GROMACS .gro file of C-alpha atoms in nm:
model
  240
    1MET     CA    1   0.042  -0.023   0.013
    2SER     CA    2   0.278   0.234   0.095
    3TYR     CA    3   0.405   0.211  -0.231
    4ALA     CA    4   0.150   0.187  -0.456
    5LEU     CA    5   0.115   0.504  -0.284
    6VAL     CA    6   0.339   0.695  -0.358
    7LEU     CA    7   0.349   0.604  -0.730
    8PHE     CA    8  -0.004   0.776  -0.737
    9VAL     CA    9   0.128   1.078  -0.628
   10GLY     CA   10   0.382   1.028  -0.789
   11PHE     CA   11   0.224   0.999  -1.164
   12ILE     CA   12   0.009   1.347  -0.990
   13ALA     CA   13   0.330   1.511  -0.909
   14GLY     CA   14   0.451   1.443  -1.250
   15THR     CA   15   0.188   1.529  -1.444
   16VAL     CA   16   0.144   1.882  -1.311
   17SER     CA   17   0.519   1.961  -1.310
   18GLY     CA   18   0.489   1.846  -1.650
   19ILE     CA   19   0.250   2.154  -1.742
   20VAL     CA   20   0.394   2.370  -1.552
   21GLY     CA   21   0.801   2.265  -1.593
   22THR     CA   22   0.790   2.262  -1.173
   23GLY     CA   23   0.605   2.139  -0.813
   24ALA     CA   24   0.650   1.796  -0.859
   25THR     CA   25   0.891   1.765  -0.562
   26VAL     CA   26   0.617   2.014  -0.327
   27ILE     CA   27   0.373   1.777  -0.460
   28LEU     CA   28   0.557   1.450  -0.384
   29LEU     CA   29   0.790   1.508  -0.116
   30PRO     CA   30   0.538   1.436   0.207
   31VAL     CA   31   0.472   1.139   0.043
   32LEU     CA   32   0.825   1.046   0.043
   33VAL     CA   33   0.869   1.170   0.408
   34MET     CA   34   0.588   0.977   0.519
   35VAL     CA   35   0.682   0.659   0.359
   36PHE     CA   36   1.028   0.646   0.392
   37GLY     CA   37   1.160   0.922   0.663
   38PRO     CA   38   1.267   1.236   0.589
   39ARG     CA   39   1.664   1.066   0.638
   40GLU     CA   40   1.570   0.836   0.295
   41ALA     CA   41   1.340   1.112   0.156
   42VAL     CA   42   1.547   1.386   0.038
   43PRO     CA   43   1.823   1.137  -0.146
   44ILE     CA   44   1.527   0.951  -0.343
   45MET     CA   45   1.401   1.274  -0.437
   46ALA     CA   46   1.744   1.396  -0.645
   47VAL     CA   47   1.729   1.041  -0.808
   48VAL     CA   48   1.311   1.117  -0.905
   49ALA     CA   49   1.475   1.479  -1.011
   50LEU     CA   50   1.693   1.328  -1.235
   51MET     CA   51   1.454   1.134  -1.399
   52SER     CA   52   1.183   1.367  -1.396
   53ASN     CA   53   1.362   1.675  -1.606
   54PHE     CA   54   1.507   1.338  -1.776
   55ALA     CA   55   1.142   1.306  -1.922
   56LYS     CA   56   1.064   1.679  -1.979
   57ILE     CA   57   1.373   1.728  -2.209
   58THR     CA   58   1.267   1.364  -2.472
   59ALA     CA   59   0.882   1.522  -2.466
   60TRP     CA   60   0.985   1.850  -2.574
   61TRP     CA   61   1.322   1.726  -2.755
   62ARG     CA   62   1.289   1.985  -3.025
   63GLU     CA   63   1.180   2.239  -2.876
   64ILE     CA   64   1.467   2.297  -2.612
   65ASP     CA   65   1.651   2.654  -2.641
   66TRP     CA   66   2.032   2.487  -2.603
   67ARG     CA   67   2.266   2.802  -2.592
   68ALA     CA   68   2.001   2.906  -2.242
   69SER     CA   69   2.055   2.585  -2.120
   70ALA     CA   70   2.411   2.508  -2.145
   71ALA     CA   71   2.432   2.932  -2.007
   72TYR     CA   72   2.270   2.850  -1.668
   73ALA     CA   73   2.454   2.475  -1.642
   74LEU     CA   74   2.770   2.639  -1.674
   75GLY     CA   75   2.668   2.842  -1.362
   76GLY     CA   76   2.492   2.630  -1.210
   77ILE     CA   77   2.681   2.303  -1.230
   78PRO     CA   78   2.983   2.405  -0.947
   79ALA     CA   79   2.741   2.597  -0.777
   80ALA     CA   80   2.570   2.263  -0.699
   81ALA     CA   81   2.836   2.093  -0.624
   82LEU     CA   82   2.917   2.374  -0.426
   83GLY     CA   83   2.616   2.436  -0.244
   84ALA     CA   84   2.537   2.045  -0.174
   85ARG     CA   85   2.858   2.035   0.038
   86THR     CA   86   2.768   2.303   0.279
   87LEU     CA   87   2.392   2.146   0.297
   88LEU     CA   88   2.494   2.091   0.654
   89ALA     CA   89   2.670   2.392   0.775
   90LEU     CA   90   2.365   2.631   0.677
   91PRO     CA   91   2.011   2.651   0.879
   92GLU     CA   92   1.783   2.507   0.654
   93ASN     CA   93   1.476   2.691   0.797
   94THR     CA   94   1.674   3.019   0.683
   95VAL     CA   95   1.704   2.932   0.365
   96GLU     CA   96   1.343   2.806   0.329
   97ILE     CA   97   1.231   3.125   0.442
   98ALA     CA   98   1.414   3.363   0.225
   99LEU     CA   99   1.281   3.133  -0.087
  100GLY     CA  100   0.963   3.124   0.007
  101ILE     CA  101   0.892   3.485   0.036
  102PHE     CA  102   1.149   3.560  -0.328
  103PHE     CA  103   0.845   3.298  -0.483
  104LEU     CA  104   0.533   3.434  -0.338
  105ALA     CA  105   0.675   3.774  -0.497
  106MET     CA  106   0.799   3.614  -0.814
  107ILE     CA  107   0.421   3.645  -0.886
  108PRO     CA  108   0.350   3.975  -0.920
  109GLY     CA  109   0.744   4.002  -1.055
  110ARG     CA  110   0.697   3.816  -1.307
  111ARG     CA  111   0.387   3.988  -1.454
  112TRP     CA  112   0.624   4.280  -1.359
  113LEU     CA  113   0.922   4.204  -1.583
  114ALA     CA  114   0.680   4.078  -1.840
  115ARG     CA  115   0.523   4.444  -1.897
  116ARG     CA  116   0.833   4.594  -1.947
  117ASN     CA  117   0.998   4.390  -2.129
  118VAL     CA  118   1.242   4.287  -1.947
  119VAL     CA  119   1.460   3.947  -2.158
  120LEU     CA  120   1.742   3.735  -1.998
  121GLY     CA  121   1.999   3.760  -2.222
  122TYR     CA  122   2.239   3.419  -2.180
  123GLY     CA  123   2.429   3.663  -1.953
  124GLY     CA  124   2.186   3.673  -1.698
  125MET     CA  125   2.099   3.318  -1.734
  126PHE     CA  126   2.460   3.226  -1.666
  127ALA     CA  127   2.455   3.465  -1.289
  128ALA     CA  128   2.102   3.242  -1.255
  129GLY     CA  129   2.298   2.889  -1.280
  130ILE     CA  130   2.540   3.006  -1.044
  131VAL     CA  131   2.268   3.170  -0.782
  132ILE     CA  132   2.053   2.916  -0.821
  133GLY     CA  133   2.293   2.644  -0.855
  134PHE     CA  134   2.444   2.743  -0.520
  135LEU     CA  135   2.057   2.696  -0.335
  136THR     CA  136   2.006   2.386  -0.553
  137GLY     CA  137   2.224   2.187  -0.379
  138ILE     CA  138   2.138   2.338  -0.038
  139VAL     CA  139   1.776   2.260  -0.041
  140VAL     CA  140   1.580   1.903  -0.165
  141SER     CA  141   1.381   2.210  -0.485
  142THR     CA  142   1.484   2.492  -0.616
  143GLY     CA  143   1.191   2.454  -0.937
  144PRO     CA  144   0.990   2.752  -0.876
  145LEU     CA  145   1.337   2.936  -0.841
  146SER     CA  146   1.426   2.904  -1.260
  147VAL     CA  147   1.066   2.939  -1.300
  148PRO     CA  148   1.120   3.332  -1.349
  149ALA     CA  149   1.494   3.340  -1.526
  150PHE     CA  150   1.367   3.037  -1.791
  151ALA     CA  151   1.037   3.298  -1.839
  152ALA     CA  152   1.247   3.630  -1.844
  153HIS     CA  153   1.438   3.461  -2.132
  154GLY     CA  154   1.091   3.475  -2.345
  155LEU     CA  155   1.012   3.071  -2.331
  156VAL     CA  156   0.641   2.965  -2.301
  157LYS     CA  157   0.517   2.550  -2.332
  158GLY     CA  158   0.681   2.322  -2.454
  159ALA     CA  159   0.970   2.537  -2.506
  160PHE     CA  160   1.013   2.652  -2.135
  161ILE     CA  161   0.950   2.329  -2.001
  162ALA     CA  162   1.206   2.189  -2.255
  163THR     CA  163   1.496   2.398  -2.152
  164GLU     CA  164   1.441   2.455  -1.763
  165ALA     CA  165   1.430   2.111  -1.726
  166ALA     CA  166   1.817   2.075  -1.968
  167GLY     CA  167   1.980   2.315  -1.785
  168SER     CA  168   1.873   2.190  -1.443
  169LEU     CA  169   1.887   1.770  -1.507
  170ALA     CA  170   2.290   1.934  -1.484
  171LEU     CA  171   2.261   2.075  -1.198
  172TYR     CA  172   2.085   1.778  -1.002
  173ILE     CA  173   2.307   1.532  -1.188
  174SER     CA  174   2.594   1.771  -0.971
  175LYS     CA  175   2.423   1.741  -0.691
  176ALA     CA  176   2.392   1.360  -0.744
  177ILE     CA  177   2.744   1.318  -0.797
  178THR     CA  178   2.861   1.505  -0.484
  179PHE     CA  179   2.575   1.345  -0.243
  180GLN     CA  180   2.700   0.974  -0.345
  181ALA     CA  181   3.089   1.098  -0.288
  182PHE     CA  182   2.967   1.163   0.073
  183GLY     CA  183   2.761   0.813   0.051
  184ALA     CA  184   2.404   0.939   0.076
  185LEU     CA  185   2.297   0.723  -0.190
  186PRO     CA  186   2.331   0.361  -0.176
  187THR     CA  187   2.183   0.107  -0.365
  188ASP     CA  188   1.861   0.072  -0.218
  189ILE     CA  189   1.804   0.473  -0.271
  190VAL     CA  190   1.856   0.444  -0.554
  191VAL     CA  191   1.643   0.149  -0.636
  192LYS     CA  192   1.341   0.351  -0.411
  193GLY     CA  193   1.418   0.696  -0.676
  194LEU     CA  194   1.373   0.453  -1.005
  195ILE     CA  195   1.043   0.315  -0.883
  196THR     CA  196   0.922   0.639  -0.783
  197GLY     CA  197   1.068   0.845  -1.079
  198SER     CA  198   0.860   0.618  -1.331
  199SER     CA  199   0.529   0.660  -1.240
  200VAL     CA  200   0.703   1.041  -1.248
  201MET     CA  201   0.806   1.011  -1.586
  202ALA     CA  202   0.505   0.828  -1.703
  203GLY     CA  203   0.326   1.159  -1.581
  204THR     CA  204   0.537   1.400  -1.717
  205TYR     CA  205   0.447   1.234  -2.072
  206LEU     CA  206   0.083   1.260  -2.006
  207ALA     CA  207   0.148   1.571  -1.947
  208ARG     CA  208   0.257   1.660  -2.303
  209LEU     CA  209  -0.071   1.649  -2.437
  210ILE     CA  210  -0.207   1.871  -2.195
  211VAL     CA  211   0.058   2.130  -2.252
  212GLU     CA  212  -0.060   2.131  -2.630
  213ARG     CA  213  -0.380   2.248  -2.570
  214LEU     CA  214  -0.337   2.575  -2.295
  215SER     CA  215  -0.358   2.916  -2.407
  216VAL     CA  216  -0.040   3.096  -2.304
  217ALA     CA  217  -0.242   3.261  -2.023
  218ALA     CA  218  -0.399   2.942  -1.961
  219PHE     CA  219   0.025   2.826  -1.845
  220GLN     CA  220   0.122   3.141  -1.703
  221TYR     CA  221  -0.169   3.153  -1.496
  222MET     CA  222  -0.070   2.816  -1.359
  223LEU     CA  223   0.281   2.925  -1.317
  224ASP     CA  224   0.202   3.167  -1.061
  225ILE     CA  225  -0.027   2.947  -0.917
  226VAL     CA  226   0.232   2.658  -0.839
  227MET     CA  227   0.529   2.964  -0.720
  228ALA     CA  228   0.181   3.057  -0.517
  229VAL     CA  229   0.185   2.675  -0.316
  230SER     CA  230   0.571   2.658  -0.322
  231GLY     CA  231   0.685   2.984  -0.139
  232ILE     CA  232   0.349   2.906   0.159
  233ALA     CA  233   0.455   2.554   0.119
  234LEU     CA  234   0.795   2.686   0.167
  235LEU     CA  235   0.708   2.928   0.456
  236TRP     CA  236   0.514   2.651   0.647
  237GLN     CA  237   0.766   2.385   0.629
  238ALA     CA  238   1.060   2.689   0.766
  239LEU     CA  239   0.832   2.793   1.051
  240ARG     CA  240   0.611   2.515   1.171
   0.00000   0.00000   0.00000
């Protein structure tokens, strides 16, 4: 029953994440903590994140902006490794509070930038990769943090989802390698991550059928909803 619950919620999380590009962690992590405990949930989620982003890339392969994802990854790969190594040295709840406030602030902030036609170029993507990569190493997920960065590059729908996934995949590989080096990814954790990730991937491929039917306006509203939920969840987790 425990694995059935994880697979069901994983499928829902993969579908939501496949539609708006993020949100899988917010939905799935509480269930992983309940079933496997907090010590195993974080590295399991790291494996799931790798599989989820791979599914998004393969679902929207032809629409990826490889230059944007490469610029983001070049800054983010070393920063994610550094963040993972310093994970235990920082007060995690402080980081969660800051990210929660940022996510909520970016709901009106993203629209403000869009109205003024502010575009993040490749240099901006490189800088965003450094900041978000470091934070990705520290906290479980910074998916909603990358939303405004890739949106400011002018990407929407499939191109947005796949390009963000390609950049994020590089960051999560860096984080996973660092976890492996410190013994945080034993075989049983990897197996649990692969089982859970399979349901997330299935939901991601289903999501493509939904995204193709969404208007750009509806897609933007769904991004706002996910950022609001993520921000509130992080603040609640940090303050409880």
